Coordinates of C-alpha atoms in Angstrom, one line a residue:
X39 CA 18.8 12.7 39.4
X40 CA 20.4 15.9 41.3
X41 CA 24.0 15.4 39.1
X42 CA 21.9 15.5 36.0
X43 CA 20.1 18.4 34.1
X44 CA 16.1 16.8 32.8
X45 CA 16.1 17.2 28.9
X46 CA 13.1 18.9 28.1
X47 CA 13.6 19.7 24.2
X48 CA 15.4 17.5 21.5
X49 CA 16.8 18.0 18.4
X50 CA 16.1 16.2 15.3
X51 CA 18.8 15.1 13.3
X52 CA 17.1 14.1 10.1
X53 CA 19.2 14.9 7.1
X54 CA 21.7 17.2 8.5
X55 CA 24.7 14.9 6.8
X56 CA 23.1 15.8 3.5
X57 CA 23.4 19.5 4.1
X58 CA 24.4 20.3 0.7
X59 CA 21.4 18.6 -0.6
X60 CA 19.0 20.1 1.6
X61 CA 17.0 22.4 -0.7
X62 CA 17.0 19.9 -3.5
X63 CA 15.8 17.0 -0.9
X64 CA 13.0 19.5 0.5
X65 CA 11.8 20.4 -3.4
X66 CA 11.8 16.4 -4.2
X67 CA 9.7 15.8 -0.7
X68 CA 7.4 18.5 -1.3
X69 CA 6.6 17.2 -4.7
X70 CA 6.0 14.2 -3.4
X71 CA 3.6 15.2 -0.8
X72 CA 1.4 17.1 -2.8
X73 CA 1.5 14.4 -5.2
X74 CA 0.2 12.3 -2.4
X75 CA -2.4 14.2 -1.2
X76 CA -3.6 14.9 -4.9
X77 CA -3.8 11.3 -5.6
X78 CA -5.2 9.8 -2.3
X79 CA -7.7 13.1 -2.2
X80 CA -8.8 11.9 -5.8
X81 CA -9.6 8.5 -4.4
X82 CA -11.5 9.7 -2.0
X83 CA -13.4 12.3 -3.8
X84 CA -14.4 9.3 -6.8
X85 CA -15.8 7.2 -4.1
X86 CA -17.9 9.7 -2.5
X87 CA -19.2 11.4 -5.8
X88 CA -19.8 8.3 -8.3
X89 CA -22.3 5.5 -7.5
X90 CA -20.5 2.9 -9.4
X91 CA -17.6 3.0 -6.5
X92 CA -20.5 2.9 -3.9
X93 CA -19.3 -0.9 -2.8
X94 CA -17.7 -2.5 0.6
X95 CA -14.2 -2.4 -1.8
X96 CA -14.3 1.1 -2.3
X97 CA -15.4 1.9 0.8
X98 CA -12.2 0.7 2.7
X99 CA -10.3 2.0 -0.1
X100 CA -11.9 5.6 0.3
X101 CA -10.9 4.8 4.2
X102 CA -7.2 3.3 3.5
X103 CA -6.6 6.4 1.0
X104 CA -7.7 8.9 4.0
X105 CA -5.6 7.1 6.3
X106 CA -2.4 7.3 4.4
X107 CA -2.9 11.4 4.0
X108 CA -2.9 11.3 8.1
X109 CA -0.5 9.0 8.3
X110 CA 2.0 11.3 5.8
X111 CA 0.7 14.6 7.3
X112 CA 2.2 13.4 11.0
X113 CA 5.5 13.4 9.8
X114 CA 6.2 15.5 6.4
X115 CA 4.9 18.9 7.2
X116 CA 7.6 18.8 10.0
X117 CA 10.4 17.1 8.3
X118 CA 9.9 19.6 5.3
X119 CA 10.0 22.9 7.7
X120 CA 13.3 21.2 9.6
X121 CA 14.8 20.6 6.0
X122 CA 14.8 24.8 5.8
X123 CA 15.5 25.3 9.7
X124 CA 18.4 25.6 11.6
X125 CA 16.4 25.5 14.9
X126 CA 15.3 21.6 14.7
X127 CA 13.9 21.4 18.3
X128 CA 11.2 19.4 19.8
X129 CA 9.6 19.5 23.0
X130 CA 8.7 16.1 24.9
X131 CA 4.9 17.0 24.3
X132 CA 5.6 17.5 20.6
X133 CA 7.7 14.3 20.2
X134 CA 4.7 11.8 22.2
X135 CA 2.2 13.5 20.3
X136 CA 3.8 13.1 17.0
X137 CA 4.9 9.5 18.0
X138 CA 1.4 8.8 19.2
X139 CA -0.5 9.8 15.7
X140 CA 2.0 8.2 13.8
X141 CA 2.1 4.6 15.6
X142 CA -1.7 4.7 16.2
X143 CA -2.5 5.8 12.3
X144 CA 0.0 3.2 11.2
X145 CA -1.9 0.7 13.3
X146 CA -5.0 1.4 12.2
X147 CA -3.8 1.0 8.4
X148 CA -2.5 -2.7 8.9
X149 CA -5.9 -3.4 10.2
X150 CA -7.8 -1.5 7.2
X151 CA -5.4 -3.7 4.9
X152 CA -6.3 -6.6 6.9
X153 CA -10.2 -6.2 6.5
X154 CA -9.6 -5.3 3.0
X155 CA -8.0 -9.1 2.6
X156 CA -11.0 -10.6 4.1
X157 CA -13.7 -8.5 2.1
X158 CA -11.8 -9.9 -1.5
X159 CA -12.1 -13.0 0.6
X160 CA -15.8 -13.1 1.0
X161 CA -16.3 -11.6 -2.4
X162 CA -14.2 -14.5 -4.3
X163 CA -15.1 -17.3 -2.0
X164 CA -18.7 -16.7 -0.8
X165 CA -20.2 -14.6 -3.9
X166 CA -23.6 -15.6 -3.1
X167 CA -23.4 -14.5 0.4
X168 CA -21.2 -11.6 0.1
X169 CA -24.0 -8.9 -0.1
X170 CA -25.4 -10.1 3.1
X171 CA -22.0 -11.0 5.1
X172 CA -20.5 -7.4 3.8
X173 CA -23.5 -5.2 4.6
X174 CA -22.9 -1.5 4.9
X175 CA -23.6 -1.8 8.5
X176 CA -21.5 -4.4 9.0
X177 CA -18.5 -2.4 6.6
X178 CA -18.7 1.0 8.9
X179 CA -18.5 -1.4 12.2
X180 CA -15.1 -3.2 10.8
X181 CA -13.5 0.2 9.8
X182 CA -14.6 1.7 13.4
X183 CA -13.3 -1.1 15.0
X184 CA -9.9 -0.7 13.3
X185 CA -9.9 3.1 14.5
X186 CA -10.9 2.5 17.9
X187 CA -8.2 -0.5 18.3
X188 CA -5.6 0.8 16.5
X189 CA -6.0 4.0 19.1
X190 CA -6.2 2.3 22.0
X191 CA -3.3 0.0 21.6
X192 CA -0.5 2.9 21.5
X193 CA -2.4 4.7 24.3
X194 CA -0.4 2.3 27.2
X195 CA 3.1 2.7 25.8
X196 CA 2.6 6.4 25.3
X197 CA 1.5 7.2 28.7
X198 CA 4.7 5.1 30.0
X199 CA 6.9 7.1 27.9
X200 CA 5.8 10.4 29.4
X201 CA 7.1 9.0 32.7
X202 CA 10.6 8.6 31.2
X203 CA 14.2 10.5 32.6
X204 CA 15.8 12.0 30.2
X205 CA 18.9 13.7 31.1
X206 CA 21.7 12.7 28.6
X207 CA 22.2 13.9 25.4
X208 CA 18.9 15.5 23.8
X209 CA 19.9 14.6 19.8
X210 CA 17.2 12.3 18.5
X211 CA 18.9 10.9 15.1
X212 CA 15.7 10.4 12.5
X213 CA 14.0 13.0 10.9
X214 CA 10.6 12.3 13.4
X215 CA 10.3 11.3 16.9
X216 CA 10.3 7.4 16.5
X217 CA 10.3 5.4 19.5
X218 CA 13.8 3.2 19.6
X219 CA 15.4 6.5 19.1
X220 CA 13.6 8.1 21.8
X221 CA 14.0 5.3 24.5
X222 CA 18.1 5.3 23.8
X223 CA 18.1 8.6 25.0
X224 CA 16.0 8.2 28.4
X225 CA 18.0 7.6 31.5
X226 CA 15.4 5.4 33.0
X227 CA 14.5 1.7 32.2
X228 CA 13.2 1.1 29.2
X229 CA 13.1 -2.3 28.8
X230 CA 9.1 -2.7 29.7
X231 CA 8.7 -0.2 26.8
X232 CA 11.0 -1.8 24.6
X233 CA 9.0 -5.1 25.1
X234 CA 5.7 -3.6 24.3
X235 CA 6.7 -1.8 21.0
X236 CA 7.9 -5.0 20.1
X237 CA 4.8 -7.1 20.9
X238 CA 2.5 -4.3 19.1
X239 CA 4.6 -4.7 16.4
X240 CA 4.7 -8.3 16.0
X241 CA 0.6 -7.9 16.8
X242 CA -0.1 -5.2 13.9
X243 CA 2.4 -6.6 11.7
X244 CA 3.2 -10.1 11.3
X245 CA -0.4 -11.2 13.0
X246 CA -2.4 -8.9 10.5
X247 CA 0.0 -10.4 7.6
X248 CA -0.4 -13.8 8.7
X249 CA -4.3 -13.1 8.4
X250 CA -3.8 -11.6 5.0
X251 CA -1.9 -14.4 3.6
X252 CA -4.5 -17.0 5.1
X253 CA -7.0 -15.0 3.0
X254 CA -5.0 -15.1 -0.4
X255 CA -4.1 -18.5 0.4
X256 CA -8.1 -19.3 0.3
X257 CA -8.6 -16.9 -2.7
X258 CA -6.0 -18.5 -4.8
X259 CA -7.5 -22.2 -4.2
X260 CA -10.9 -20.8 -5.0
X261 CA -9.7 -18.9 -7.8
X262 CA -7.8 -22.0 -9.4
X263 CA -11.4 -24.1 -9.2
X264 CA -13.2 -21.2 -11.6
X265 CA -13.4 -23.1 -15.0
X266 CA -12.8 -19.9 -17.6
X267 CA -9.8 -18.3 -18.1
X268 CA -11.5 -15.0 -18.2
X269 CA -12.7 -15.4 -14.8
X270 CA -9.6 -16.3 -13.2
X271 CA -7.8 -13.1 -14.7
X272 CA -11.0 -11.0 -13.7
X273 CA -10.9 -12.5 -10.0
X274 CA -7.0 -12.0 -9.8
X275 CA -6.9 -8.7 -11.2
X276 CA -9.5 -7.9 -8.3
X277 CA -6.6 -8.8 -5.7
X278 CA -3.3 -7.3 -7.6
X279 CA -3.8 -3.8 -6.6
X280 CA -4.3 -4.8 -2.7
X281 CA -1.4 -7.4 -2.9
X282 CA 0.8 -4.9 -4.6
X283 CA 0.4 -2.3 -1.7
X284 CA 0.5 -5.1 1.2
X285 CA 4.1 -6.2 0.0
X286 CA 5.1 -2.5 -0.1
X287 CA 3.8 -1.5 3.1
X288 CA 4.8 -4.9 5.5
X289 CA 8.0 -5.3 4.1
X290 CA 9.4 -2.0 5.2
X291 CA 7.4 -2.3 8.2
X292 CA 9.1 -6.0 8.9
X293 CA 12.5 -4.6 7.9
X294 CA 12.6 -1.1 10.9
X295 CA 10.1 -2.8 13.8
X296 CA 10.3 -6.6 13.6
X297 CA 13.6 -7.9 13.3
X298 CA 16.8 -8.2 15.4
X299 CA 19.5 -5.6 15.9
X300 CA 17.2 -2.7 14.5
X301 CA 19.2 0.0 16.6
X302 CA 22.4 -0.7 14.6
X303 CA 21.6 0.8 11.4
X304 CA 20.0 4.2 11.6
X305 CA 20.9 5.4 8.2
X306 CA 19.3 2.7 6.8
X307 CA 16.5 2.7 8.9
X308 CA 15.7 6.4 7.7
X309 CA 15.7 5.6 4.4
X310 CA 13.3 3.0 4.6
X311 CA 11.6 4.8 7.3
X312 CA 11.1 7.4 4.3
X313 CA 9.8 5.2 1.9
X314 CA 7.1 4.0 4.1
X315 CA 5.9 7.7 5.2
X316 CA 6.8 9.4 1.6
X317 CA 6.9 7.1 -1.2
X318 CA 4.6 4.4 -0.6
X319 CA 1.9 6.7 0.1
X320 CA 2.4 8.4 -3.2
X321 CA 2.6 5.2 -5.2
X322 CA -0.8 3.7 -3.4
X323 CA -3.1 6.0 -5.0
X324 CA -1.4 4.8 -8.6
X325 CA -1.7 1.4 -8.0
X326 CA -5.0 1.3 -7.1
X327 CA -5.9 3.5 -10.1
X328 CA -3.9 1.7 -12.9
X329 CA -4.6 -1.7 -11.7
X330 CA -8.7 -1.4 -11.3
X331 CA -10.4 -1.2 -14.6
X332 CA -13.6 0.4 -12.9
X333 CA -11.5 3.9 -11.2
X334 CA -10.3 4.0 -14.4
X335 CA -13.3 4.0 -15.9
X336 CA -14.9 6.2 -13.6
X337 CA -12.1 8.5 -13.9
X338 CA -12.1 8.6 -17.6
X339 CA -15.6 9.5 -17.6
X340 CA -15.3 12.4 -15.1
X341 CA -12.2 13.8 -17.2
X342 CA -14.9 13.5 -20.3
X343 CA -17.6 15.1 -18.2
X344 CA -15.1 18.0 -17.2
X345 CA -13.4 18.7 -20.5
X346 CA -16.4 18.4 -23.4
X347 CA -19.4 19.3 -20.8
X348 CA -21.6 21.9 -23.0
X349 CA -21.4 25.5 -22.0
X350 CA -24.7 26.0 -23.0
X351 CA -26.0 24.1 -20.6
X352 CA -24.8 26.3 -17.3
X353 CA -26.2 29.4 -19.4

C-alpha cells in the first residue's frame, strides 16, 4: 500500500448529470418526502388512537409504516442536502453507518411484510383459532424478532467492510452509500463480502417472497371455498393492499440486488433505488388507506370530529 494514498472520504455523484434540474428535483423529492412522513405518521397515529384498529393486522401495519419512515429518512435528507451542495463528500464511517441502517431496516421491512402475510393466512384459513394464535404477546414477539434478525444479519458484512482498503478513485456513482458501488472502489479482495451481500439478498428477498407466495396460495385456496360471493370479496379485499405493497417492494429489490450483471446499469439502478426509497414509501399509506374500508371509516370519523366539534363543549 506504500504507493497509494488511503481514501478516507467519498464523493456521492447522485444526480449530478442532471445539474440543470437540481432545484426542480430537490423540490419534487422534498414534497414527496414530506407527504411520505405525513402519510405514514397518520397511519401510526390512527392505529394508536382508535380502538377499532387495535388488532394484529393494524399493529403490523403500524410497525411497517414506522419502518418506512425510518428507511426513507436514512437516505432522503442527505440526498436533499447534496442536491443543493457543491461539497458532496462523506467519510467512510458515515458511509458505512448509512449503509448499515438502510439495509438492516430494509431487511426488517421484508420480514414484517412476511409476518403480515402470515397474519392474513391465519385470519382467513384459521379464523376460529385466530385470536389464540395471533394474541398480543405473539404479535409483539414477531415484530421484535423481525427487528433483531434484520439488524444482526447486517452486522457481519458491515464489520468486514471496515477492514477494506480504499486507495483509488473515491467517487460513488449513487445518491447514497450502496454496497455494490462502494465495493467497486476497494483495493482489497471483496469476493467474500460480495457473496455475503448476494446471499443476504437471496435470504431476505427471495426466501421471504416465497413464504408470502405460499401464504397467498393457501389463502386463495381457502377463499375459493367460501360459498358467498360477498364473503370472497371481503376476504380478498383484506389482502389486496398488502399484496400491492409486496409487488412494489419486491419488484424493485429483485431488480437491483438479486439479478446478474447489476453493476452494469448504474443510472437505471439509481432510478429504481429512488423508487424504492422515495416513491414506494409515499404510495404505501395511500394504498392501505384507499383499499381498506375500516381505515377509511376511522379517517372519516376523525375528520368529522375535528371539523364539526362543538366549540361550546370546550368552554
